[in-house]
Coordinates of C-alpha atoms and ligand atoms in Angstrom, one line a residue:
M298 CA 112.8 161.3 52.8
A299 CA 112.5 157.6 53.2
T300 CA 114.2 156.2 56.2
E301 CA 116.8 153.6 55.7
L302 CA 115.8 151.9 58.9
Q303 CA 114.2 148.6 58.3
I304 CA 111.2 148.1 60.4
K305 CA 111.2 144.8 62.2
P306 CA 108.0 142.9 62.3
A307 CA 106.3 143.8 65.6
V308 CA 105.7 140.3 66.7
A309 CA 108.3 137.7 66.2
A310 CA 107.0 134.2 65.5
A311 CA 106.5 132.4 68.8
A312 CA 109.6 130.6 69.6
E313 CA 109.3 126.8 69.2
P314 CA 110.1 125.0 72.4
P315 CA 113.2 123.0 71.9
P316 CA 112.4 119.4 71.2
K317 CA 112.3 117.3 74.3
P318 CA 115.3 114.9 74.4
K319 CA 114.0 111.4 73.9
P320 CA 114.7 109.1 76.8
P321 CA 117.4 106.6 75.9
P322 CA 116.0 103.3 74.8
P323 CA 115.6 101.0 77.8
K324 CA 118.7 98.8 78.2
R325 CA 118.1 95.0 77.7
V326 CA 117.6 93.5 81.1
S327 CA 118.7 89.9 80.4
K328 CA 119.7 87.5 77.7
R329 CA 116.3 85.8 77.9
K330 CA 114.5 85.4 74.6
G331 CA 111.2 87.3 74.2
N332 CA 108.2 85.2 75.1
T333 CA 104.8 86.9 74.9
S334 CA 102.9 83.6 75.6
G335 CA 104.6 83.0 79.0
K336 CA 102.9 83.3 82.4
V337 CA 102.8 86.4 84.6
M338 CA 103.1 86.6 88.4
V339 CA 100.4 88.6 90.1
L340 CA 101.7 89.0 93.7
E341 CA 99.4 89.5 96.7
Y342 CA 100.5 91.3 99.8
H343 CA 98.5 92.2 102.9
R344 CA 100.3 93.9 105.8
I345 CA 104.0 94.8 105.8
V346 CA 105.0 94.6 109.5
A347 CA 108.0 93.8 111.8
K348 CA 107.6 90.0 111.7
D349 CA 106.4 87.4 109.2
T350 CA 103.2 85.6 110.1
L351 CA 100.7 83.6 108.1
Y352 CA 99.4 86.6 106.3
D353 CA 101.9 89.4 107.0
R354 CA 105.2 90.0 105.2
S355 CA 108.0 91.4 107.3
I356 CA 109.7 94.6 106.3
K357 CA 112.9 92.7 105.9
K358 CA 111.4 90.1 103.6
F359 CA 109.5 92.6 101.5
R360 CA 112.8 94.5 100.9
Q361 CA 114.4 91.2 99.9
D362 CA 111.5 90.4 97.6
L363 CA 112.0 93.6 95.7
Q364 CA 115.8 92.9 95.5
L365 CA 115.2 89.4 94.3
L366 CA 112.7 90.5 91.7
Y367 CA 115.0 93.2 90.5
E368 CA 118.1 91.0 90.3
R369 CA 116.2 88.3 88.4
G370 CA 115.0 90.8 85.8
Y371 CA 111.4 91.4 86.9
R372 CA 110.0 94.8 86.4
P373 CA 106.6 96.1 87.7
V374 CA 103.5 96.7 85.7
T375 CA 100.0 97.5 87.0
L376 CA 97.2 94.9 86.7
S377 CA 95.6 97.0 83.9
Q378 CA 98.8 97.2 81.9
Y379 CA 99.1 93.4 82.1
L380 CA 95.5 92.6 81.2
D381 CA 95.3 95.3 78.5
N382 CA 98.6 93.9 77.1
E383 CA 100.3 97.3 77.5
I384 CA 103.5 96.0 79.1
D385 CA 106.1 98.7 78.7
I386 CA 109.1 97.3 80.4
A387 CA 112.6 96.9 79.0
P388 CA 113.5 94.1 76.5
G389 CA 114.4 90.8 78.3
A390 CA 112.5 91.8 81.5
I391 CA 109.7 89.8 83.0
P392 CA 106.6 91.7 84.1
V393 CA 105.4 91.3 87.6
V394 CA 102.1 92.7 89.0
V395 CA 102.3 93.7 92.7
T396 CA 98.9 93.9 94.4
F397 CA 98.1 94.9 98.0
D398 CA 94.8 94.0 99.7
D399 CA 92.9 95.8 102.5
S400 CA 94.6 99.2 102.2
D401 CA 96.3 98.6 105.5
P402 CA 98.2 101.6 106.9
S403 CA 101.4 99.5 106.8
Q404 CA 101.2 99.7 103.1
F405 CA 101.2 103.5 102.9
R406 CA 101.8 105.5 106.0
F407 CA 103.1 109.0 106.8
L408 CA 105.0 109.9 110.0
E409 CA 103.6 112.6 112.2
D410 CA 105.9 115.2 110.6
G411 CA 104.2 114.5 107.2
T412 CA 107.0 112.5 105.6
L413 CA 106.6 109.1 104.1
D414 CA 107.3 106.3 106.6
P415 CA 110.4 104.5 105.1
N416 CA 109.2 101.3 106.7
C417 CA 105.7 101.1 105.0
A418 CA 105.5 99.2 101.7
V419 CA 105.6 102.2 99.4
G420 CA 108.2 103.8 101.6
I421 CA 110.4 100.8 101.2
W422 CA 109.7 100.6 97.5
E423 CA 110.3 104.3 96.9
T424 CA 113.7 104.1 98.6
F425 CA 114.4 101.0 96.5
A426 CA 113.3 102.8 93.3
K427 CA 115.7 105.7 94.0
K428 CA 118.5 103.2 93.8
Y429 CA 116.9 101.3 90.9
P430 CA 114.9 103.8 88.8
D431 CA 113.8 101.1 86.4
F432 CA 111.8 99.5 89.3
P433 CA 109.4 102.3 90.0
V434 CA 106.6 102.2 92.6
R435 CA 103.9 100.8 90.4
A436 CA 101.3 98.7 92.2
T437 CA 97.6 97.8 92.2
F438 CA 95.8 98.4 95.6
Y439 CA 92.6 96.7 96.4
V440 CA 91.2 99.2 98.8
L441 CA 88.7 99.3 101.6
P442 CA 87.0 102.5 102.8
N443 CA 89.4 102.8 105.7
G444 CA 91.0 106.0 104.5
P445 CA 92.2 104.3 102.4
F446 CA 95.3 103.4 104.4
G447 CA 94.0 105.0 107.6
Q448 CA 95.3 108.5 108.4
K449 CA 92.4 110.5 106.9
K450 CA 94.3 113.8 107.2
F451 CA 96.9 112.6 104.7
R452 CA 94.4 111.1 102.3
D453 CA 94.6 113.7 99.6
K454 CA 98.4 113.7 99.7
K455 CA 98.5 109.9 99.4
I456 CA 96.0 109.8 96.6
Q457 CA 98.1 112.4 94.6
M458 CA 101.3 110.4 95.2
L459 CA 99.6 107.2 94.0
K460 CA 98.5 109.0 90.8
D461 CA 102.0 110.5 90.3
W462 CA 103.6 107.1 90.6
G463 CA 101.2 105.6 88.2
C464 CA 99.6 103.2 90.7
E465 CA 96.0 102.1 90.4
L466 CA 93.2 101.6 92.9
A467 CA 90.8 98.7 92.7
S468 CA 87.9 97.4 94.7
H469 CA 88.0 95.0 97.7
T470 CA 84.2 95.6 98.3
W471 CA 82.8 97.9 100.9
N472 CA 82.6 95.8 104.1
H473 CA 85.0 92.9 103.3
K474 CA 82.2 90.4 103.7
S475 CA 82.3 86.9 102.2
L476 CA 80.2 87.5 99.1
G477 CA 79.0 83.8 99.0
K478 CA 76.9 84.5 102.1
L479 CA 75.1 87.6 100.7
T480 CA 71.9 88.0 98.6
D481 CA 72.3 89.4 95.1
E482 CA 71.1 92.7 96.2
Q483 CA 73.6 92.8 99.1
V484 CA 76.4 91.9 96.7
C485 CA 75.5 94.7 94.3
A486 CA 75.5 97.2 97.2
E487 CA 79.0 95.9 98.4
L488 CA 80.4 96.4 95.0
G489 CA 78.5 99.5 93.9
K490 CA 79.3 101.5 97.0
S491 CA 83.0 100.6 96.7
I492 CA 83.1 101.7 93.0
D493 CA 81.4 105.0 93.7
W494 CA 83.8 105.8 96.5
I495 CA 86.9 104.9 94.5
R496 CA 85.6 107.0 91.6
G497 CA 85.3 109.9 94.1
L498 CA 89.0 109.6 94.8
G499 CA 89.7 110.1 91.1
F500 CA 90.4 106.5 90.1
E501 CA 88.4 104.1 87.9
P502 CA 88.2 100.8 89.7
R503 CA 88.3 98.2 87.0
H504 CA 89.4 95.3 89.1
L505 CA 88.0 93.4 92.2
A506 CA 89.7 91.2 94.7
L507 CA 87.2 88.9 96.5
P508 CA 87.3 89.0 100.3
Y509 CA 88.6 85.6 101.4
G510 CA 88.7 84.6 97.7
V511 CA 85.0 83.7 98.0
M512 CA 82.7 84.1 94.9
P513 CA 79.1 85.4 95.1
K514 CA 76.4 82.8 94.4
N515 CA 75.6 84.7 91.2
R516 CA 79.0 85.1 89.5
A517 CA 77.6 86.9 86.5
L518 CA 77.1 89.9 88.7
L519 CA 80.8 90.6 88.8
K520 CA 80.8 91.4 85.1
S521 CA 77.7 93.5 85.1
F522 CA 75.3 94.5 87.9
K523 CA 72.9 97.3 88.7
Y524 CA 73.1 99.5 91.8
N525 CA 71.0 102.7 92.4
G526 CA 69.8 102.5 88.9
K527 CA 73.3 102.6 87.4
T528 CA 75.2 99.7 85.6
Y529 CA 78.6 98.6 86.8
G530 CA 81.0 95.8 86.2
F531 CA 84.6 94.6 86.6
R532 CA 87.3 94.0 84.0
S533 CA 88.9 91.3 86.3
V534 CA 88.4 89.4 89.5
A535 CA 91.3 88.2 91.5
L536 CA 91.3 85.0 93.5
A537 CA 93.5 84.2 96.5
G538 CA 95.9 81.5 95.2
A539 CA 98.2 80.1 94.1
G540 CA 100.0 80.1 90.7
P541 CA 101.0 82.4 87.9
A542 CA 98.4 83.8 85.5
L543 CA 98.3 83.2 81.8
A544 CA 99.8 85.6 79.2
P545 CA 97.6 88.6 78.4
T546 CA 97.0 87.3 74.9
D547 CA 96.3 83.7 75.9
E548 CA 92.8 82.7 74.8
K549 CA 92.4 80.6 77.9
L550 CA 93.0 83.5 80.2
D551 CA 89.9 84.2 82.3
P552 CA 90.3 87.6 83.9
M553 CA 87.2 86.9 86.0
R554 CA 89.2 84.2 87.8
L555 CA 92.7 85.6 88.1
P556 CA 95.1 83.6 90.2
R557 CA 97.5 85.4 92.5
I558 CA 100.7 84.3 94.2
Q559 CA 101.1 85.1 97.9
G560 CA 104.0 87.4 99.0
M561 CA 104.9 84.8 101.5
D562 CA 107.4 82.1 102.2
R563 CA 104.9 79.3 102.4
D564 CA 104.2 76.7 99.7
L565 CA 103.5 78.2 96.3
G566 CA 104.5 81.6 97.5
I567 CA 106.7 84.2 95.7
R568 CA 110.0 82.5 96.5
Y569 CA 108.8 79.2 95.2
W570 CA 107.8 80.7 91.8
L571 CA 111.0 82.7 91.6
E572 CA 112.9 79.4 92.0
M573 CA 110.7 77.7 89.4
E574 CA 111.6 80.4 86.9
R575 CA 115.3 80.2 87.8
K576 CA 115.3 76.5 87.3
M577 CA 113.4 77.0 84.0
K578 CA 110.5 74.9 85.2
V579 CA 108.0 77.5 84.2
A580 CA 108.0 79.8 81.2
F581 CA 107.2 83.4 82.2
Y582 CA 106.4 86.2 79.9
V583 CA 109.5 87.9 78.7
Q584 CA 109.4 91.3 77.0
P585 CA 110.7 90.9 73.4
Ligands
ZN670 ZN1 91.1 91.3 102.3

């Protein structure tokens, strides 16, 4: 006798995961009109310490810089995002590239108990980003083989955090020597060693900051050079000063001579250019 029971298929179709909710479209940051041919600030910081000096930014001033940038509608992008024209910030926002040189411990430090020092640069920034999530920790670090950032026991943890934040590592050479004083062979070693080491940390170093802003005698090496039988090169080379860089699509933009603005109070530093923008004396890139 036939059973009336209906036999269910043994295997139900794998349940589709529910569609991920789309993030809400980013809110317009300002009434500024879009301007993709405007200039871009590439900021340069060194140490973040208790007191301002010629090259150091104080903790207090760095915090103010973040606040000022945020209030005036700037949002961070990495150097690669800017140069590759992959600026993903909200409409009406102005991109700003924040770079740090020398991988000084004051930029990224853990306390002895393994927590992030709230007074190092990324600690200050992370606290800031908790309050303002649309200003995430997103920076380009030109590193030296000093850890990076010292504290070798925390190296892997730091590298993972940088990756999770979407930061990038770039080269600041191996020994921080003035490249103008070296032979071509020495220059290739300074750059090649640095690139190999950064690759070993899991980053592709596409950018270089020149120690002291000094070019090598043979500038063509920066684009393409050989070291240990392998070919290397950089996508961009950052100089030391002192004005905003051209728009990513500007034909005149020379990424191999990229100007930066010092995170300092002195002439032509960050505050000067923030004022220039506020007074509409310089047209910055504005996200359409
Ligand atoms: Zn340096």
